[in-house]
Short mmCIF file of C-alpha atoms and ligand atoms in Angstrom, two decimals:
data_model
loop_
_atom_site.label_atom_id
_atom_site.label_comp_id
_atom_site.label_asym_id
_atom_site.label_seq_id
_atom_site.Cartn_x
_atom_site.Cartn_y
_atom_site.Cartn_z
CA MET F 1 0.00 0.00 0.00
CA LYS F 2 1.31 3.44 -0.91
CA PRO F 3 1.23 5.79 2.11
CA THR F 4 -1.03 8.79 1.65
CA PRO F 5 -0.23 12.18 3.22
CA LEU F 6 -2.97 11.42 5.76
CA ASP F 7 -1.06 8.41 7.05
CA HIS F 8 1.62 10.66 8.50
CA LEU F 9 -0.89 12.55 10.65
CA ASP F 10 -2.10 11.28 13.98
CA ALA F 11 -5.44 9.57 13.34
CA THR F 12 -6.70 9.55 16.94
CA VAL F 13 -9.33 12.19 16.18
CA ALA F 14 -10.51 10.26 13.12
CA LEU F 15 -10.75 7.07 15.19
CA LEU F 16 -12.75 8.84 17.89
CA ALA F 17 -15.00 10.43 15.28
CA ARG F 18 -15.93 7.07 13.67
CA PRO F 19 -14.80 4.38 16.11
CA TYR F 20 -16.75 1.56 14.50
CA THR F 21 -15.89 2.15 10.86
CA PHE F 22 -12.46 3.75 11.07
CA VAL F 23 -10.47 0.57 10.36
CA GLN F 24 -12.91 -0.83 7.79
CA ASP F 25 -13.05 2.44 5.82
CA ARG F 26 -9.30 2.96 5.68
CA ALA F 27 -8.58 -0.70 4.94
CA ARG F 28 -11.06 -0.61 2.07
CA LYS F 29 -9.43 2.54 0.74
CA ALA F 30 -6.02 0.93 1.00
CA GLY F 31 -7.32 -2.27 -0.63
CA ALA F 32 -5.63 -4.32 2.12
CA ASP F 33 -6.41 -5.89 5.50
CA VAL F 34 -3.57 -4.02 7.12
CA PHE F 35 -2.48 -0.40 7.17
CA GLU F 36 -0.20 1.79 9.19
CA THR F 37 -1.15 5.01 10.88
CA ARG F 38 -0.38 7.03 14.03
CA LEU F 39 -2.53 6.85 17.14
CA LEU F 40 -2.00 8.62 20.47
CA GLY F 41 1.30 9.99 19.16
CA GLN F 42 2.81 6.62 18.20
CA ALA F 43 3.04 4.46 15.10
CA ALA F 44 0.17 1.97 14.99
CA THR F 45 -0.97 -0.80 12.66
CA CYS F 46 -4.63 -1.66 12.15
CA VAL F 47 -5.71 -5.10 10.95
CA THR F 48 -9.03 -6.54 9.81
CA GLY F 49 -10.44 -9.79 8.40
CA ALA F 50 -10.57 -13.38 9.70
CA ASP F 51 -6.88 -14.02 8.91
CA ALA F 52 -5.99 -10.99 11.00
CA VAL F 53 -7.86 -12.52 13.94
CA ARG F 54 -5.66 -15.64 13.70
CA LEU F 55 -2.58 -13.43 13.59
CA PHE F 56 -3.70 -11.22 16.47
CA TYR F 57 -4.40 -14.11 18.84
CA ASP F 58 -1.06 -15.80 18.10
CA GLU F 59 0.73 -15.32 21.41
CA SER F 60 4.15 -15.71 19.84
CA ARG F 61 3.47 -12.51 17.87
CA PHE F 62 1.43 -10.29 20.18
CA VAL F 63 1.42 -9.39 23.85
CA ARG F 64 -1.02 -7.30 25.86
CA HIS F 65 1.28 -5.76 28.46
CA GLY F 66 1.55 -2.05 27.75
CA ALA F 67 -0.94 -2.15 24.85
CA MET F 68 -4.04 -0.56 26.39
CA PRO F 69 -3.98 3.21 26.70
CA ALA F 70 -3.89 4.46 30.31
CA ARG F 71 -7.37 5.95 29.95
CA VAL F 72 -8.83 2.49 29.28
CA LEU F 73 -7.10 1.02 32.34
CA LYS F 74 -8.11 3.93 34.57
CA THR F 75 -11.79 3.55 33.69
CA LEU F 76 -12.92 0.33 32.02
CA PHE F 77 -10.43 -2.40 32.99
CA GLY F 78 -8.53 -1.23 36.06
CA GLU F 79 -4.76 -1.53 36.38
CA GLY F 80 -3.04 -4.91 36.79
CA GLY F 81 -6.05 -6.98 35.64
CA VAL F 82 -6.02 -10.15 33.54
CA GLN F 83 -6.34 -8.09 30.35
CA THR F 84 -2.79 -6.79 30.83
CA LEU F 85 -1.05 -10.13 31.54
CA ASP F 86 0.77 -12.42 29.14
CA GLY F 87 2.02 -16.02 28.95
CA ALA F 88 1.93 -18.29 31.98
CA GLY F 89 0.87 -15.51 34.37
CA HIS F 90 -2.12 -14.75 32.15
CA ARG F 91 -3.12 -18.38 31.85
CA ARG F 92 -2.88 -18.97 35.57
CA ARG F 93 -5.17 -16.08 36.44
CA LYS F 94 -7.53 -16.53 33.51
CA ARG F 95 -8.08 -20.21 34.29
CA GLY F 96 -7.89 -19.89 38.09
CA ILE F 97 -10.58 -17.23 38.26
CA PHE F 98 -12.43 -16.61 35.02
CA MET F 99 -12.60 -19.91 33.16
CA ARG F 100 -13.30 -21.69 36.43
CA LEU F 101 -16.19 -19.41 37.39
CA VAL F 102 -17.59 -18.27 34.10
CA ALA F 103 -16.99 -21.12 31.72
CA THR F 104 -17.53 -24.13 33.92
CA ASP F 105 -19.74 -22.89 36.75
CA ASP F 106 -23.30 -24.14 37.04
CA ARG F 107 -24.42 -22.60 33.79
CA ASP F 108 -27.88 -21.56 34.87
CA ALA F 109 -27.13 -19.97 38.24
CA LEU F 110 -26.67 -16.36 37.13
CA PRO F 111 -29.35 -16.37 34.37
CA GLU F 112 -31.83 -17.74 36.94
CA LEU F 113 -30.97 -14.98 39.40
CA LEU F 114 -31.46 -12.48 36.61
CA ALA F 115 -34.84 -13.97 35.67
CA ARG F 116 -35.92 -13.57 39.28
CA GLU F 117 -34.91 -9.89 39.21
CA TRP F 118 -36.92 -9.31 36.02
CA ARG F 119 -39.99 -10.96 37.54
CA GLU F 120 -39.74 -8.91 40.71
CA ALA F 121 -39.20 -5.64 38.84
CA LEU F 122 -42.07 -5.89 36.35
CA PRO F 123 -44.93 -4.97 38.72
CA SER F 124 -43.09 -1.79 39.80
CA TRP F 125 -42.44 -0.81 36.17
CA SER F 126 -46.13 -0.99 35.36
CA GLY F 127 -46.85 1.87 37.75
CA ARG F 128 -44.44 4.21 36.00
CA SER F 129 -45.15 6.53 33.10
CA ARG F 130 -41.80 5.67 31.43
CA VAL F 131 -39.09 3.13 31.97
CA GLU F 132 -35.62 3.73 30.58
CA LEU F 133 -34.76 0.20 29.67
CA PHE F 134 -30.98 0.51 29.55
CA ALA F 135 -30.61 1.84 33.10
CA GLU F 136 -33.23 -0.50 34.55
CA VAL F 137 -31.77 -3.64 33.00
CA GLY F 138 -28.36 -2.51 34.27
CA LEU F 139 -29.84 -2.38 37.75
CA LEU F 140 -31.35 -5.88 37.47
CA LEU F 141 -28.02 -7.25 36.25
CA THR F 142 -26.17 -5.52 39.10
CA ARG F 143 -28.42 -7.08 41.73
CA ALA F 144 -28.20 -10.51 40.12
CA VAL F 145 -24.43 -10.52 39.65
CA CYS F 146 -23.68 -9.25 43.15
CA ARG F 147 -25.78 -12.05 44.60
CA TRP F 148 -24.12 -14.59 42.29
CA ALA F 149 -20.69 -13.31 43.32
CA GLY F 150 -21.46 -13.94 47.00
CA LEU F 151 -21.60 -10.30 48.08
CA PRO F 152 -24.04 -9.33 50.84
CA PRO F 153 -27.50 -8.33 49.53
CA LEU F 154 -27.60 -4.75 48.27
CA ASP F 155 -30.34 -2.42 49.45
CA ASP F 156 -32.05 -0.41 46.73
CA ARG F 157 -29.92 2.72 47.23
CA ARG F 158 -26.62 0.81 47.21
CA ALA F 159 -27.68 -1.26 44.17
CA ARG F 160 -28.37 1.94 42.23
CA ILE F 161 -25.01 3.42 43.23
CA VAL F 162 -23.11 0.28 42.22
CA ALA F 163 -25.02 -0.04 38.93
CA ALA F 164 -24.30 3.60 38.09
CA GLN F 165 -20.61 3.19 38.94
CA LEU F 166 -20.17 0.05 36.85
CA MET F 167 -22.01 1.59 33.91
CA ALA F 168 -19.92 4.78 34.21
CA THR F 169 -16.67 2.79 33.93
CA ILE F 170 -17.97 1.15 30.74
CA ASP F 171 -19.07 4.48 29.29
CA ALA F 172 -15.84 6.35 29.86
CA PRO F 173 -12.76 5.04 28.02
CA ALA F 174 -13.35 6.79 24.68
CA ALA F 175 -15.05 9.87 26.17
CA LEU F 176 -13.78 13.37 26.74
CA GLY F 177 -14.76 15.73 29.55
CA PRO F 178 -17.36 14.88 32.21
CA ARG F 179 -18.17 11.39 30.90
CA TYR F 180 -14.50 10.42 31.18
CA LEU F 181 -14.16 11.99 34.62
CA ARG F 182 -17.25 10.21 35.88
CA GLY F 183 -15.68 6.93 34.79
CA ARG F 184 -12.41 7.70 36.58
CA ILE F 185 -14.17 8.54 39.83
CA ALA F 186 -16.50 5.56 39.52
CA ARG F 187 -13.55 3.20 39.09
CA THR F 188 -11.76 4.51 42.18
CA GLU F 189 -14.91 4.18 44.26
CA ALA F 190 -15.87 0.78 42.89
CA GLU F 191 -12.37 -0.59 43.55
CA ARG F 192 -12.47 0.68 47.12
CA TRP F 193 -15.89 -0.92 47.60
CA ALA F 194 -14.88 -4.27 46.04
CA GLY F 195 -11.56 -4.31 47.93
CA ARG F 196 -13.41 -4.19 51.27
CA PHE F 197 -15.25 -7.43 50.45
CA VAL F 198 -12.01 -9.14 49.46
CA LEU F 199 -10.38 -8.22 52.79
CA ARG F 200 -13.45 -9.29 54.72
CA ALA F 201 -13.62 -12.64 52.88
CA ARG F 202 -9.97 -13.24 53.73
CA ALA F 203 -10.43 -12.26 57.37
CA GLU F 204 -13.37 -14.68 57.64
CA GLY F 205 -11.40 -17.44 55.89
CA ARG F 206 -14.25 -17.73 53.41
CA ASP F 207 -13.87 -20.77 51.16
CA ASP F 208 -17.31 -21.50 49.75
CA GLY F 209 -16.48 -21.51 46.04
CA SER F 210 -18.34 -18.24 45.50
CA PRO F 211 -16.75 -15.86 42.97
CA LEU F 212 -15.79 -13.55 45.85
CA SER F 213 -13.96 -16.32 47.70
CA VAL F 214 -12.30 -17.59 44.51
CA VAL F 215 -10.90 -14.11 43.81
CA ALA F 216 -9.94 -13.56 47.46
CA ARG F 217 -8.07 -16.89 47.63
CA HIS F 218 -6.44 -16.77 44.20
CA THR F 219 -2.64 -16.84 44.28
CA GLY F 220 -0.11 -15.70 41.71
CA ASP F 221 2.93 -17.57 40.35
CA ASP F 222 4.78 -16.73 43.56
CA GLY F 223 2.12 -18.40 45.70
CA ALA F 224 1.08 -15.06 47.22
CA LEU F 225 -2.49 -13.76 47.35
CA LEU F 226 -3.32 -10.94 44.96
CA ASP F 227 -2.86 -7.54 46.58
CA ARG F 228 -6.08 -5.82 47.61
CA HIS F 229 -6.16 -3.56 44.58
CA THR F 230 -5.59 -6.31 42.00
CA ALA F 231 -8.15 -8.57 43.68
CA ALA F 232 -10.67 -5.71 43.57
CA VAL F 233 -9.92 -5.19 39.86
CA GLU F 234 -10.56 -8.89 39.17
CA LEU F 235 -13.75 -8.96 41.23
CA LEU F 236 -14.94 -6.00 39.18
CA ASN F 237 -13.85 -7.89 36.03
CA LEU F 238 -16.63 -10.34 36.93
CA LEU F 239 -19.28 -7.79 37.94
CA ARG F 240 -18.80 -5.03 35.37
CA PRO F 241 -19.07 -7.01 32.12
CA VAL F 242 -22.23 -8.75 33.32
CA VAL F 243 -23.77 -5.31 33.81
CA ALA F 244 -22.39 -4.33 30.39
CA SER F 245 -24.71 -6.86 28.78
CA ALA F 246 -27.57 -4.40 29.55
CA ARG F 247 -26.45 -2.60 26.41
CA TRP F 248 -27.08 -5.66 24.26
CA THR F 249 -30.45 -6.25 25.91
CA MET F 250 -31.35 -2.67 25.00
CA PHE F 251 -30.22 -3.33 21.43
CA ALA F 252 -32.31 -6.51 21.41
CA ALA F 253 -35.31 -4.38 22.38
CA MET F 254 -34.50 -2.02 19.50
CA ALA F 255 -34.29 -4.93 17.09
CA LEU F 256 -37.69 -6.22 18.29
CA HIS F 257 -39.08 -2.74 17.80
CA SER F 258 -37.73 -2.36 14.28
CA ASP F 259 -38.77 -5.86 13.20
CA PRO F 260 -42.05 -6.82 14.92
CA SER F 261 -42.13 -10.13 13.03
CA TRP F 262 -39.30 -11.28 15.28
CA ARG F 263 -41.21 -10.12 18.35
CA GLU F 264 -44.14 -12.26 17.23
CA ARG F 265 -41.96 -15.24 16.37
CA LEU F 266 -40.26 -15.15 19.77
CA ARG F 267 -43.46 -14.46 21.68
CA THR F 268 -45.49 -17.29 20.24
CA GLY F 269 -42.83 -19.75 19.16
CA ASP F 270 -41.18 -22.16 21.50
CA ASP F 271 -38.07 -22.57 19.41
CA PRO F 272 -34.88 -22.10 21.44
CA VAL F 273 -32.98 -22.07 18.16
CA ASP F 274 -34.84 -18.96 16.98
CA LEU F 275 -33.98 -17.23 20.23
CA ASP F 276 -30.35 -18.24 19.88
CA TYR F 277 -30.08 -16.90 16.31
CA PHE F 278 -31.76 -13.67 17.31
CA VAL F 279 -29.38 -13.06 20.19
CA GLN F 280 -26.31 -13.95 18.10
CA GLU F 281 -27.42 -11.51 15.43
CA VAL F 282 -27.83 -8.76 18.04
CA ARG F 283 -24.23 -9.40 19.13
CA ARG F 284 -23.05 -9.30 15.52
CA PHE F 285 -25.08 -6.41 14.23
CA TYR F 286 -25.06 -3.77 16.95
CA PRO F 287 -21.87 -1.91 17.81
CA PHE F 288 -20.21 -2.43 21.20
CA PHE F 289 -16.42 -2.76 21.35
CA PRO F 290 -15.03 -1.27 18.13
CA VAL F 291 -11.47 -2.62 18.43
CA THR F 292 -9.07 -4.33 20.80
CA ALA F 293 -5.34 -3.67 21.16
CA ALA F 294 -2.06 -5.56 21.51
CA LYS F 295 1.65 -4.93 20.91
CA ALA F 296 3.95 -6.92 18.64
CA ALA F 297 5.97 -9.30 20.85
CA ARG F 298 8.82 -9.38 18.32
CA SER F 299 9.49 -8.11 14.86
CA PHE F 300 7.82 -10.02 11.98
CA ASP F 301 6.20 -9.53 8.57
CA TRP F 302 2.60 -10.25 7.62
CA GLU F 303 0.82 -9.60 4.33
CA GLY F 304 3.79 -7.60 3.12
CA HIS F 305 3.80 -5.36 6.20
CA HIS F 306 6.55 -5.12 8.72
CA PHE F 307 5.57 -5.17 12.41
CA PRO F 308 8.51 -3.95 14.48
CA ALA F 309 8.70 -5.28 18.06
CA GLY F 310 6.45 -3.22 20.31
CA ARG F 311 4.18 -1.95 17.48
CA LEU F 312 0.72 -0.99 18.78
CA THR F 313 -1.80 -3.01 16.77
CA LEU F 314 -5.59 -2.65 16.68
CA LEU F 315 -7.91 -5.48 15.67
CA ASP F 316 -11.13 -4.37 14.00
CA LEU F 317 -13.75 -6.30 16.02
CA HIS F 318 -16.80 -4.46 14.72
CA GLY F 319 -15.56 -4.44 11.13
CA ILE F 320 -14.96 -8.21 11.15
CA ASN F 321 -18.54 -8.77 12.32
CA HIS F 322 -19.59 -6.78 9.22
CA ASP F 323 -17.03 -8.12 6.77
CA PRO F 324 -18.82 -8.92 3.47
CA ARG F 325 -16.34 -11.74 2.85
CA ILE F 326 -17.76 -13.50 5.90
CA TRP F 327 -21.33 -12.19 6.15
CA GLY F 328 -23.82 -11.86 3.30
CA ASP F 329 -25.73 -8.58 3.51
CA PRO F 330 -23.61 -7.57 6.53
CA ASP F 331 -25.59 -4.42 7.24
CA GLY F 332 -28.94 -6.21 7.35
CA PHE F 333 -30.35 -7.60 10.61
CA ARG F 334 -30.98 -11.23 9.67
CA PRO F 335 -30.92 -13.75 12.53
CA ASP F 336 -31.65 -16.60 10.11
CA ARG F 337 -28.15 -16.22 8.69
CA PHE F 338 -27.05 -18.47 11.57
CA ARG F 339 -29.35 -21.27 10.44
CA GLY F 340 -27.23 -24.12 9.15
CA TRP F 341 -24.00 -22.14 9.42
CA GLU F 342 -21.82 -21.63 12.41
CA PRO F 343 -19.06 -19.05 12.18
CA ASN F 344 -15.70 -20.12 13.56
CA ALA F 345 -13.71 -18.44 16.33
CA TYR F 346 -12.04 -16.10 13.83
CA GLN F 347 -15.10 -14.94 11.92
CA PHE F 348 -17.48 -13.86 14.68
CA VAL F 349 -15.71 -11.72 17.26
CA PRO F 350 -18.11 -9.58 19.31
CA GLN F 351 -16.21 -10.68 22.43
CA GLY F 352 -12.84 -11.30 20.82
CA GLY F 353 -11.59 -14.35 18.87
CA GLY F 354 -9.57 -17.54 19.25
CA ASP F 355 -9.60 -19.80 22.31
CA PRO F 356 -10.52 -18.16 25.63
CA ASN F 357 -8.49 -20.77 27.55
CA ASP F 358 -5.21 -19.68 26.06
CA GLY F 359 -5.70 -16.22 24.64
CA HIS F 360 -7.50 -13.05 25.65
CA ARG F 361 -10.87 -13.88 24.16
CA CYS F 362 -13.68 -13.09 26.57
CA PRO F 363 -14.40 -16.09 28.80
CA ALA F 364 -18.13 -15.38 28.75
CA ASP F 365 -19.65 -15.68 25.28
CA TRP F 366 -22.22 -18.24 26.39
CA LEU F 367 -22.94 -16.52 29.69
CA THR F 368 -23.57 -13.26 27.88
CA THR F 369 -25.92 -14.90 25.39
CA ASP F 370 -27.77 -16.66 28.21
CA LEU F 371 -28.23 -13.35 30.05
CA MET F 372 -29.48 -11.74 26.85
CA LYS F 373 -31.91 -14.60 26.32
CA VAL F 374 -33.46 -13.93 29.73
CA GLY F 375 -33.93 -10.30 28.69
CA VAL F 376 -35.44 -11.21 25.31
CA ARG F 377 -37.80 -13.71 26.92
CA ALA F 378 -38.89 -11.01 29.36
CA LEU F 379 -39.39 -8.47 26.58
CA THR F 380 -41.35 -10.81 24.34
CA ARG F 381 -43.25 -13.07 26.75
CA TRP F 382 -43.29 -11.72 30.29
CA MET F 383 -44.37 -8.16 29.59
CA THR F 384 -46.22 -5.96 27.16
CA TYR F 385 -45.25 -2.35 26.60
CA THR F 386 -45.41 0.47 24.12
CA VAL F 387 -42.52 2.40 22.64
CA PRO F 388 -43.30 6.12 22.79
CA PRO F 389 -41.84 8.47 20.16
CA GLN F 390 -38.16 9.05 20.93
CA ASP F 391 -34.81 9.58 19.25
CA LEU F 392 -33.49 6.10 18.51
CA ARG F 393 -30.63 7.25 16.31
CA ILE F 394 -27.24 5.87 17.34
CA PRO F 395 -24.61 8.60 16.92
CA PRO F 396 -21.73 7.13 14.86
CA PHE F 397 -19.13 8.89 17.01
CA ARG F 398 -20.25 7.45 20.34
CA ALA F 399 -18.41 4.45 21.80
CA PRO F 400 -19.80 2.45 23.39
CA ALA F 401 -22.77 3.00 21.13
CA GLN F 402 -26.27 3.74 22.34
CA PRO F 403 -29.40 5.36 20.97
CA ARG F 404 -29.86 8.96 22.04
CA SER F 405 -33.01 8.10 24.00
CA ARG F 406 -31.47 5.01 25.67
CA PHE F 407 -34.68 3.20 24.70
CA VAL F 408 -37.69 4.20 26.74
CA VAL F 409 -40.80 2.02 27.10
CA ALA F 410 -44.23 2.90 28.53
CA ASP F 411 -47.52 1.20 29.51
CA VAL F 412 -45.65 -1.79 30.92
CA ALA F 413 -47.80 -4.71 32.07
CA ALA F 414 -46.64 -8.13 33.27
CA THR F 415 -48.23 -11.10 31.48
CA LYS F 416 -49.18 -14.43 33.01
CA HIS F 417 -46.06 -15.96 31.45
CA ALA F 418 -43.90 -13.84 33.78
CA GLN F 419 -44.48 -16.35 36.57
CA GLU F 420 -44.98 -19.47 34.43
CA ASP F 421 -42.06 -19.60 31.97
C1 HEM B 1 -21.82 -7.35 26.89
C2 HEM B 1 -21.14 -8.40 27.18
C3 HEM B 1 -19.67 -8.55 26.90
C4 HEM B 1 -18.91 -8.02 25.90
C5 HEM B 1 -19.33 -7.09 24.77
C6 HEM B 1 -17.56 -8.49 26.11
C7 HEM B 1 -16.50 -8.23 25.28
C8 HEM B 1 -15.21 -8.57 25.54
C9 HEM B 1 -14.09 -8.28 24.69
C10 HEM B 1 -14.16 -7.58 23.33
C11 HEM B 1 -12.98 -8.73 25.32
C12 HEM B 1 -11.54 -8.54 24.86
C13 HEM B 1 -11.07 -9.54 23.89
C14 HEM B 1 -9.64 -9.26 23.53
O1 HEM B 1 -9.09 -8.21 23.85
O2 HEM B 1 -9.04 -10.11 22.87
C15 HEM B 1 -13.39 -9.30 26.58
C16 HEM B 1 -12.54 -9.82 27.50
C17 HEM B 1 -12.94 -10.19 28.75
N1 HEM B 1 -14.22 -10.35 29.20
FE1 HEM B 1 -15.89 -9.96 28.19
N2 HEM B 1 -17.54 -9.25 27.24
C18 HEM B 1 -18.81 -9.31 27.75
C19 HEM B 1 -19.23 -10.04 28.83
C20 HEM B 1 -18.40 -10.56 29.77
C21 HEM B 1 -18.82 -11.22 30.98
C22 HEM B 1 -20.27 -11.53 31.33
C23 HEM B 1 -17.69 -11.50 31.69
C24 HEM B 1 -17.50 -12.16 33.01
C25 HEM B 1 -18.41 -12.47 33.86
C26 HEM B 1 -16.56 -11.03 30.92
C27 HEM B 1 -15.24 -11.09 31.32
C28 HEM B 1 -14.17 -10.76 30.52
C29 HEM B 1 -12.80 -10.87 30.92
C30 HEM B 1 -12.29 -11.28 32.30
C31 HEM B 1 -12.01 -10.53 29.82
C32 HEM B 1 -10.50 -10.47 29.73
C33 HEM B 1 -10.00 -11.78 29.18
C34 HEM B 1 -8.51 -11.83 29.01
O3 HEM B 1 -7.88 -10.77 28.91
O4 HEM B 1 -7.99 -12.94 28.96
N3 HEM B 1 -17.03 -10.48 29.77
N4 HEM B 1 -14.76 -9.22 26.69
#
């Protein structure tokens, strides 16, 4: 690819202006799956396409330590968390905490707690003139995940504070001004709060297999417990992303609103496969994480491009989920595309790619889809509601994406299925 004059300028502003299409657009222009640019004042390489996913998750070529900008660590992830580890240290913590709890735990425990929260909340929603779905689902998820984690029950006020803090950390990394600051403050407070439970669990010698006790008892390569701060970061690495799935439940509600035939199909049908395709398509179609980042572990060449050791590299998660070489009609919402075809771990990457046991792929694809399924069941079978006029446009510059109105519903009524299903 011939460099254009633009390639010599820092592209951070362009990335922030179009976070979800930045890589795709420039790669298309370059006619290649890889191009070089400058981001945050340093040389960076952006990659897209299924082959790039294989490359990116090859641990001999990429490491995570030092890859995430400080603003992401100070809001979304926290410092010293599993996202920043490599090699044996990464595997030990990933398997010891996350794969153990998320990938092999009793699969239904957290979705069942969430279903209970939905059922309990519906009567109170029906008395309200409007319900902002995004915030309310975030609250239900917060209550459910804190209970699942083994934290003491949260009263209503505390649950709202924790939900707001976790959602603020998710909202902040790509923001400027007050939204970013809110995320910074929320992270400090949430870490302090989570750290207290870790210390208490240790003081009590708690060993009941709950997520809290697993984090509190986890030891590093040196056999020592995690320090209070790191343990708090990892406890929040379990709580926060569960609450993050509120965004996808909101998008599922938008999809039901824009295509009522799916609402009808899911309301009347009893086909778990339909529900699965619908939820997978929500994860593919709607924007959430635009990219993820790593650094070249050593110098190598790929597709005619040189990656010097230490080169910041961005993988185009959203673009790959809309790559026309993988997905027919990529910009159409078509759950039936999953019928008879299962994408592999390098083609469908809403939560990263490759093998979560060895690499940095999210440990919780199935858990996330199960939580979304509870939400979609609630929206289609357990309640009726109307969607008042509102601004449902999703600004292309906002990451993480959300409609301007955050999806408001009205006239909520619980159906008889709310207690029966
Ligand atoms: C809305 C739902 C979710 C989304 C969009 C999401 C997305 C992601 C993405 C994109 C990554 C990074 C992949 C990479 O950099 O290679 C990731 C990693 C991670 N996710 Fe999720 N995730 C979600 C739900 C969850 C849940 C429910 C949990 C845990 C209960 C979870 C825990 C983690 C952890 C611990 C990592 C770091 C893994 C590592 O670095 O090895 N996520 N997730």
